[in-house]
Amino acid sequence: MDLTIDQLRQIMPASMRASSFLGPLNSAMREFGIDTAQRQGMFLANVGAESGQLSNLAENLNYSADRIRQIGNASPAGSRWRSLVPRAAELAGNPERMGNAVYCNRMGNGDEASGEGFMYRGRGLLQTTGKTNYMALMMALGIDCAVHPELLEQPEGAARAAAYYWHANDLSEYADAGDFDGVCDIINIGRKTAAVGDSMDYAKRLALYKNAKQVLP
């Protein structure tokens, strides 16, 4: 079933881009079998939470030096963020340099000088990150996002990428079982965890899901 614009606006009341995303979201959900109220509700709740209700389609890498140190010092020894603490002043306020530093030599990206960390930073409604994942989307969806990453910042590319992620990770099975926490875990953490509510911004996800349950038949 397709969403109406009124339903989408009630699910994501803070969105200023609902009209732009209505058609692409409906098309993407049809394409990847997100076709029941429960599947759609869980999908839209997570899409909304991850994207600031359809407003944030590219990762913000503009960190202050204090924030870099805070995250780094709270990270496990040997982590990428921990290694950036001595470079906090250099990386602060420079999103391109920050992206290249934090994502270099990972997920198919080259070294810092390659520029691929920033090029393949998180984009889309569910923040596709890394050259390997951009390449996988290009192969699966037939959109040239590996050469033109900005395509994932457009409603059609962003919606299809999110729905493909849902499909590729078998999230309809979790939705059909009523496992909202499992859906949130896999989208945000990358795996199902034993704890309930430990995905980032779980309260926001749950609030949007409650909205969806009220308006989807």
PDB file of C-alpha atoms in Angstrom:
ATOM      1  CA  MET A   1       0.000   0.000   0.000  1.00  0.00           C
ATOM      2  CA  ASP A   2       1.221   3.481  -0.825  1.00  0.00           C
ATOM      3  CA  LEU A   3       1.522   6.232   1.744  1.00  0.00           C
ATOM      4  CA  THR A   4      -0.422   9.431   1.354  1.00  0.00           C
ATOM      5  CA  ILE A   5       1.217  12.778   1.950  1.00  0.00           C
ATOM      6  CA  ASP A   6      -0.927  13.276   5.058  1.00  0.00           C
ATOM      7  CA  GLN A   7       0.258   9.950   6.497  1.00  0.00           C
ATOM      8  CA  LEU A   8       3.917  10.746   5.854  1.00  0.00           C
ATOM      9  CA  ARG A   9       3.566  14.157   7.456  1.00  0.00           C
ATOM     10  CA  GLN A  10       1.882  12.660  10.511  1.00  0.00           C
ATOM     11  CA  ILE A  11       4.649  10.082  10.880  1.00  0.00           C
ATOM     12  CA  MET A  12       7.411  12.693  10.459  1.00  0.00           C
ATOM     13  CA  PRO A  13       5.806  15.964  11.578  1.00  0.00           C
ATOM     14  CA  ALA A  14       9.096  17.874  11.587  1.00  0.00           C
ATOM     15  CA  SER A  15       9.936  17.024   7.981  1.00  0.00           C
ATOM     16  CA  MET A  16      10.091  19.886   5.503  1.00  0.00           C
ATOM     17  CA  ARG A  17      10.715  17.510   2.587  1.00  0.00           C
ATOM     18  CA  ALA A  18       7.810  15.092   2.851  1.00  0.00           C
ATOM     19  CA  SER A  19       6.359  16.055  -0.519  1.00  0.00           C
ATOM     20  CA  SER A  20       9.707  15.505  -2.261  1.00  0.00           C
ATOM     21  CA  PHE A  21      10.156  12.081  -0.692  1.00  0.00           C
ATOM     22  CA  LEU A  22       6.608  10.712  -0.915  1.00  0.00           C
ATOM     23  CA  GLY A  23       6.891   9.286  -4.427  1.00  0.00           C
ATOM     24  CA  PRO A  24      10.453   7.937  -4.063  1.00  0.00           C
ATOM     25  CA  LEU A  25       9.656   6.285  -0.723  1.00  0.00           C
ATOM     26  CA  ASN A  26       6.513   4.641  -2.075  1.00  0.00           C
ATOM     27  CA  SER A  27       8.358   3.413  -5.160  1.00  0.00           C
ATOM     28  CA  ALA A  28      11.294   2.061  -3.129  1.00  0.00           C
ATOM     29  CA  MET A  29       9.037   0.273  -0.653  1.00  0.00           C
ATOM     30  CA  ARG A  30       7.144  -1.388  -3.503  1.00  0.00           C
ATOM     31  CA  GLU A  31      10.423  -2.405  -5.158  1.00  0.00           C
ATOM     32  CA  PHE A  32      11.769  -4.141  -2.066  1.00  0.00           C
ATOM     33  CA  GLY A  33       8.643  -5.637  -0.541  1.00  0.00           C
ATOM     34  CA  ILE A  34       8.141  -3.228   2.343  1.00  0.00           C
ATOM     35  CA  ASP A  35       4.457  -3.719   1.836  1.00  0.00           C
ATOM     36  CA  THR A  36       2.650  -4.139   5.146  1.00  0.00           C
ATOM     37  CA  ALA A  37       1.808  -1.532   7.765  1.00  0.00           C
ATOM     38  CA  GLN A  38       4.232  -3.114  10.241  1.00  0.00           C
ATOM     39  CA  ARG A  39       7.106  -3.248   7.762  1.00  0.00           C
ATOM     40  CA  GLN A  40       6.473   0.287   6.576  1.00  0.00           C
ATOM     41  CA  GLY A  41       6.115   1.633  10.100  1.00  0.00           C
ATOM     42  CA  MET A  42       9.428   0.191  11.268  1.00  0.00           C
ATOM     43  CA  PHE A  43      11.185   1.200   8.055  1.00  0.00           C
ATOM     44  CA  LEU A  44       9.935   4.792   8.178  1.00  0.00           C
ATOM     45  CA  ALA A  45      10.652   5.139  11.886  1.00  0.00           C
ATOM     46  CA  ASN A  46      14.299   4.240  11.341  1.00  0.00           C
ATOM     47  CA  VAL A  47      14.633   6.237   8.140  1.00  0.00           C
ATOM     48  CA  GLY A  48      13.204   9.248   9.947  1.00  0.00           C
ATOM     49  CA  ALA A  49      15.458   8.888  12.979  1.00  0.00           C
ATOM     50  CA  GLU A  50      18.615   8.353  10.922  1.00  0.00           C
ATOM     51  CA  SER A  51      17.950  11.280   8.578  1.00  0.00           C
ATOM     52  CA  GLY A  52      16.517  13.905  10.904  1.00  0.00           C
ATOM     53  CA  GLN A  53      13.093  13.303   9.354  1.00  0.00           C
ATOM     54  CA  LEU A  54      14.377  13.374   5.771  1.00  0.00           C
ATOM     55  CA  SER A  55      16.539  16.474   6.194  1.00  0.00           C
ATOM     56  CA  ASN A  56      20.091  15.137   6.701  1.00  0.00           C
ATOM     57  CA  LEU A  57      21.334  13.174   3.695  1.00  0.00           C
ATOM     58  CA  ALA A  58      25.100  13.594   4.089  1.00  0.00           C
ATOM     59  CA  GLU A  59      27.222  12.956   7.163  1.00  0.00           C
ATOM     60  CA  ASN A  60      28.244  16.059   9.073  1.00  0.00           C
ATOM     61  CA  LEU A  61      31.966  15.774   9.738  1.00  0.00           C
ATOM     62  CA  ASN A  62      32.448  19.290  11.080  1.00  0.00           C
ATOM     63  CA  TYR A  63      33.734  18.499  14.581  1.00  0.00           C
ATOM     64  CA  SER A  64      35.303  20.789  17.143  1.00  0.00           C
ATOM     65  CA  ALA A  65      38.645  19.827  18.632  1.00  0.00           C
ATOM     66  CA  ASP A  66      37.006  19.267  22.020  1.00  0.00           C
ATOM     67  CA  ARG A  67      34.419  16.921  20.496  1.00  0.00           C
ATOM     68  CA  ILE A  68      37.094  14.900  18.692  1.00  0.00           C
ATOM     69  CA  ARG A  69      38.974  14.502  21.960  1.00  0.00           C
ATOM     70  CA  GLN A  70      35.792  13.607  23.843  1.00  0.00           C
ATOM     71  CA  ILE A  71      34.813  10.862  21.405  1.00  0.00           C
ATOM     72  CA  GLY A  72      38.359   9.627  21.030  1.00  0.00           C
ATOM     73  CA  ASN A  73      39.074   9.400  24.738  1.00  0.00           C
ATOM     74  CA  ALA A  74      35.814   7.497  25.274  1.00  0.00           C
ATOM     75  CA  SER A  75      36.666   5.017  22.499  1.00  0.00           C
ATOM     76  CA  PRO A  76      38.474   1.712  23.056  1.00  0.00           C
ATOM     77  CA  ALA A  77      42.259   1.663  22.897  1.00  0.00           C
ATOM     78  CA  GLY A  78      43.407   1.055  19.349  1.00  0.00           C
ATOM     79  CA  SER A  79      40.236   2.459  17.777  1.00  0.00           C
ATOM     80  CA  ARG A  80      40.360   4.861  14.852  1.00  0.00           C
ATOM     81  CA  TRP A  81      38.811   7.668  16.913  1.00  0.00           C
ATOM     82  CA  ARG A  82      41.360   7.203  19.694  1.00  0.00           C
ATOM     83  CA  SER A  83      44.149   7.639  17.152  1.00  0.00           C
ATOM     84  CA  LEU A  84      42.720  11.002  16.080  1.00  0.00           C
ATOM     85  CA  VAL A  85      42.974  12.632  19.521  1.00  0.00           C
ATOM     86  CA  PRO A  86      46.541  13.955  18.960  1.00  0.00           C
ATOM     87  CA  ARG A  87      45.342  15.467  15.662  1.00  0.00           C
ATOM     88  CA  ALA A  88      42.235  17.130  17.075  1.00  0.00           C
ATOM     89  CA  ALA A  89      43.369  20.704  16.427  1.00  0.00           C
ATOM     90  CA  GLU A  90      44.387  19.854  12.858  1.00  0.00           C
ATOM     91  CA  LEU A  91      41.100  18.112  12.001  1.00  0.00           C
ATOM     92  CA  ALA A  92      38.700  20.462  13.782  1.00  0.00           C
ATOM     93  CA  GLY A  93      36.455  22.493  11.503  1.00  0.00           C
ATOM     94  CA  ASN A  94      37.686  20.691   8.377  1.00  0.00           C
ATOM     95  CA  PRO A  95      35.089  18.090   7.304  1.00  0.00           C
ATOM     96  CA  GLU A  96      37.071  16.910   4.290  1.00  0.00           C
ATOM     97  CA  ARG A  97      40.246  16.272   6.263  1.00  0.00           C
ATOM     98  CA  MET A  98      38.237  14.688   9.059  1.00  0.00           C
ATOM     99  CA  GLY A  99      36.448  12.307   6.694  1.00  0.00           C
ATOM    100  CA  ASN A 100      39.676  11.245   5.052  1.00  0.00           C
ATOM    101  CA  ALA A 101      41.275  10.612   8.446  1.00  0.00           C
ATOM    102  CA  VAL A 102      38.442   8.684  10.092  1.00  0.00           C
ATOM    103  CA  TYR A 103      37.491   6.546   7.077  1.00  0.00           C
ATOM    104  CA  CYS A 104      40.843   5.946   5.350  1.00  0.00           C
ATOM    105  CA  ASN A 105      41.963   2.348   4.712  1.00  0.00           C
ATOM    106  CA  ARG A 106      38.536   1.018   5.712  1.00  0.00           C
ATOM    107  CA  MET A 107      35.464  -0.275   3.857  1.00  0.00           C
ATOM    108  CA  GLY A 108      37.328  -0.298   0.564  1.00  0.00           C
ATOM    109  CA  ASN A 109      38.628   3.264   0.896  1.00  0.00           C
ATOM    110  CA  GLY A 110      42.192   4.193   0.073  1.00  0.00           C
ATOM    111  CA  ASP A 111      44.611   6.131   2.266  1.00  0.00           C
ATOM    112  CA  GLU A 112      44.061   9.702   3.439  1.00  0.00           C
ATOM    113  CA  ALA A 113      45.649  11.175   0.318  1.00  0.00           C
ATOM    114  CA  SER A 114      43.152   9.331  -1.891  1.00  0.00           C
ATOM    115  CA  GLY A 115      40.294  11.510  -0.659  1.00  0.00           C
ATOM    116  CA  GLU A 116      38.003   8.480  -0.610  1.00  0.00           C
ATOM    117  CA  GLY A 117      37.171   8.735   3.083  1.00  0.00           C
ATOM    118  CA  PHE A 118      35.404  12.032   2.533  1.00  0.00           C
ATOM    119  CA  MET A 119      34.038  11.093  -0.896  1.00  0.00           C
ATOM    120  CA  TYR A 120      32.393   7.960   0.463  1.00  0.00           C
ATOM    121  CA  ARG A 121      31.251   9.369   3.803  1.00  0.00           C
ATOM    122  CA  GLY A 122      27.773   8.542   5.066  1.00  0.00           C
ATOM    123  CA  ARG A 123      25.031   9.497   2.637  1.00  0.00           C
ATOM    124  CA  GLY A 124      21.366   8.764   2.106  1.00  0.00           C
ATOM    125  CA  LEU A 125      18.534   8.028   4.504  1.00  0.00           C
ATOM    126  CA  LEU A 126      20.470   5.247   6.260  1.00  0.00           C
ATOM    127  CA  GLN A 127      23.979   6.673   5.805  1.00  0.00           C
ATOM    128  CA  THR A 128      25.654   4.341   3.298  1.00  0.00           C
ATOM    129  CA  THR A 129      29.364   4.610   4.114  1.00  0.00           C
ATOM    130  CA  GLY A 130      32.549   3.374   2.429  1.00  0.00           C
ATOM    131  CA  LYS A 131      33.566   2.691  -1.155  1.00  0.00           C
ATOM    132  CA  THR A 132      32.738  -1.013  -0.899  1.00  0.00           C
ATOM    133  CA  ASN A 133      29.160  -0.240   0.084  1.00  0.00           C
ATOM    134  CA  TYR A 134      28.783   2.418  -2.627  1.00  0.00           C
ATOM    135  CA  MET A 135      30.021  -0.111  -5.166  1.00  0.00           C
ATOM    136  CA  ALA A 136      27.552  -2.701  -3.891  1.00  0.00           C
ATOM    137  CA  LEU A 137      24.712  -0.216  -4.299  1.00  0.00           C
ATOM    138  CA  MET A 138      25.867   0.628  -7.812  1.00  0.00           C
ATOM    139  CA  MET A 139      25.772  -3.043  -8.771  1.00  0.00           C
ATOM    140  CA  ALA A 140      22.459  -3.762  -7.063  1.00  0.00           C
ATOM    141  CA  LEU A 141      20.516  -0.663  -8.061  1.00  0.00           C
ATOM    142  CA  GLY A 142      22.107   0.345 -11.340  1.00  0.00           C
ATOM    143  CA  ILE A 143      22.819   3.880 -10.165  1.00  0.00           C
ATOM    144  CA  ASP A 144      26.325   5.219 -10.621  1.00  0.00           C
ATOM    145  CA  CYS A 145      26.788   6.314  -7.017  1.00  0.00           C
ATOM    146  CA  ALA A 146      30.396   5.067  -6.923  1.00  0.00           C
ATOM    147  CA  VAL A 147      31.308   7.741  -9.481  1.00  0.00           C
ATOM    148  CA  HIS A 148      28.628  10.224  -8.422  1.00  0.00           C
ATOM    149  CA  PRO A 149      28.160   9.739  -4.658  1.00  0.00           C
ATOM    150  CA  GLU A 150      25.911  12.787  -4.538  1.00  0.00           C
ATOM    151  CA  LEU A 151      23.151  10.668  -6.116  1.00  0.00           C
ATOM    152  CA  LEU A 152      22.509   9.277  -2.634  1.00  0.00           C
ATOM    153  CA  GLU A 153      21.628  12.793  -1.498  1.00  0.00           C
ATOM    154  CA  GLN A 154      18.698  12.902  -3.933  1.00  0.00           C
ATOM    155  CA  PRO A 155      15.272  11.551  -2.870  1.00  0.00           C
ATOM    156  CA  GLU A 156      15.168   8.678  -5.368  1.00  0.00           C
ATOM    157  CA  GLY A 157      18.695   7.425  -4.702  1.00  0.00           C
ATOM    158  CA  ALA A 158      18.358   7.899  -0.947  1.00  0.00           C
ATOM    159  CA  ALA A 159      15.038   6.051  -0.757  1.00  0.00           C
ATOM    160  CA  ARG A 160      16.162   3.145  -2.947  1.00  0.00           C
ATOM    161  CA  ALA A 161      19.431   2.755  -1.028  1.00  0.00           C
ATOM    162  CA  ALA A 162      17.560   2.599   2.282  1.00  0.00           C
ATOM    163  CA  ALA A 163      15.004   0.094   1.000  1.00  0.00           C
ATOM    164  CA  TYR A 164      17.763  -2.037  -0.527  1.00  0.00           C
ATOM    165  CA  TYR A 165      19.578  -2.121   2.822  1.00  0.00           C
ATOM    166  CA  TRP A 166      16.350  -3.254   4.460  1.00  0.00           C
ATOM    167  CA  HIS A 167      15.927  -6.025   1.898  1.00  0.00           C
ATOM    168  CA  ALA A 168      19.579  -7.131   1.931  1.00  0.00           C
ATOM    169  CA  ASN A 169      19.516  -7.510   5.717  1.00  0.00           C
ATOM    170  CA  ASP A 170      16.204  -9.431   5.817  1.00  0.00           C
ATOM    171  CA  LEU A 171      14.595  -6.801   8.009  1.00  0.00           C
ATOM    172  CA  SER A 172      11.097  -7.680   6.866  1.00  0.00           C
ATOM    173  CA  GLU A 173      11.502 -10.914   8.839  1.00  0.00           C
ATOM    174  CA  TYR A 174      12.223  -8.941  12.011  1.00  0.00           C
ATOM    175  CA  ALA A 175       9.324  -6.608  11.298  1.00  0.00           C
ATOM    176  CA  ASP A 176       6.920  -9.496  10.681  1.00  0.00           C
ATOM    177  CA  ALA A 177       7.977 -10.964  14.032  1.00  0.00           C
ATOM    178  CA  GLY A 178       7.269  -7.636  15.750  1.00  0.00           C
ATOM    179  CA  ASP A 179      10.940  -7.164  16.669  1.00  0.00           C
ATOM    180  CA  PHE A 180      11.276  -3.406  16.421  1.00  0.00           C
ATOM    181  CA  ASP A 181      14.380  -3.375  18.632  1.00  0.00           C
ATOM    182  CA  GLY A 182      16.042  -5.912  16.338  1.00  0.00           C
ATOM    183  CA  VAL A 183      15.359  -3.742  13.305  1.00  0.00           C
ATOM    184  CA  CYS A 184      16.857  -0.739  15.107  1.00  0.00           C
ATOM    185  CA  ASP A 185      19.906  -2.731  16.221  1.00  0.00           C
ATOM    186  CA  ILE A 186      20.767  -3.977  12.753  1.00  0.00           C
ATOM    187  CA  ILE A 187      20.310  -0.571  11.139  1.00  0.00           C
ATOM    188  CA  ASN A 188      22.249   1.364  13.770  1.00  0.00           C
ATOM    189  CA  ILE A 189      24.650  -1.153  15.334  1.00  0.00           C
ATOM    190  CA  GLY A 190      24.983  -3.648  12.522  1.00  0.00           C
ATOM    191  CA  ARG A 191      23.863  -6.686  14.532  1.00  0.00           C
ATOM    192  CA  LYS A 192      21.137  -7.825  16.879  1.00  0.00           C
ATOM    193  CA  THR A 193      22.079  -7.275  20.521  1.00  0.00           C
ATOM    194  CA  ALA A 194      20.685  -8.771  23.706  1.00  0.00           C
ATOM    195  CA  ALA A 195      19.839  -5.411  25.250  1.00  0.00           C
ATOM    196  CA  VAL A 196      16.647  -3.575  24.346  1.00  0.00           C
ATOM    197  CA  GLY A 197      16.847   0.084  23.377  1.00  0.00           C
ATOM    198  CA  ASP A 198      20.624   0.332  22.990  1.00  0.00           C
ATOM    199  CA  SER A 199      20.612   1.624  19.428  1.00  0.00           C
ATOM    200  CA  MET A 200      21.461   5.316  19.137  1.00  0.00           C
ATOM    201  CA  ASP A 201      18.426   7.607  19.369  1.00  0.00           C
ATOM    202  CA  TYR A 202      16.177   4.678  20.213  1.00  0.00           C
ATOM    203  CA  ALA A 203      13.635   7.006  21.824  1.00  0.00           C
ATOM    204  CA  LYS A 204      13.339   8.953  18.566  1.00  0.00           C
ATOM    205  CA  ARG A 205      12.896   5.741  16.589  1.00  0.00           C
ATOM    206  CA  LEU A 206      10.223   4.527  18.974  1.00  0.00           C
ATOM    207  CA  ALA A 207       8.334   7.834  18.888  1.00  0.00           C
ATOM    208  CA  LEU A 208       8.229   7.783  15.096  1.00  0.00           C
ATOM    209  CA  TYR A 209       7.106   4.153  15.127  1.00  0.00           C
ATOM    210  CA  LYS A 210       4.267   5.053  17.484  1.00  0.00           C
ATOM    211  CA  ASN A 211       3.266   7.792  15.022  1.00  0.00           C
ATOM    212  CA  ALA A 212       3.297   5.278  12.189  1.00  0.00           C
ATOM    213  CA  LYS A 213       1.149   2.774  14.068  1.00  0.00           C
ATOM    214  CA  GLN A 214      -1.469   5.450  14.609  1.00  0.00           C
ATOM    215  CA  VAL A 215      -1.796   6.417  10.947  1.00  0.00           C
ATOM    216  CA  LEU A 216      -1.060   3.241   8.945  1.00  0.00           C
ATOM    217  CA  PRO A 217      -4.048   0.899   8.534  1.00  0.00           C
TER     218      PRO A 217
END
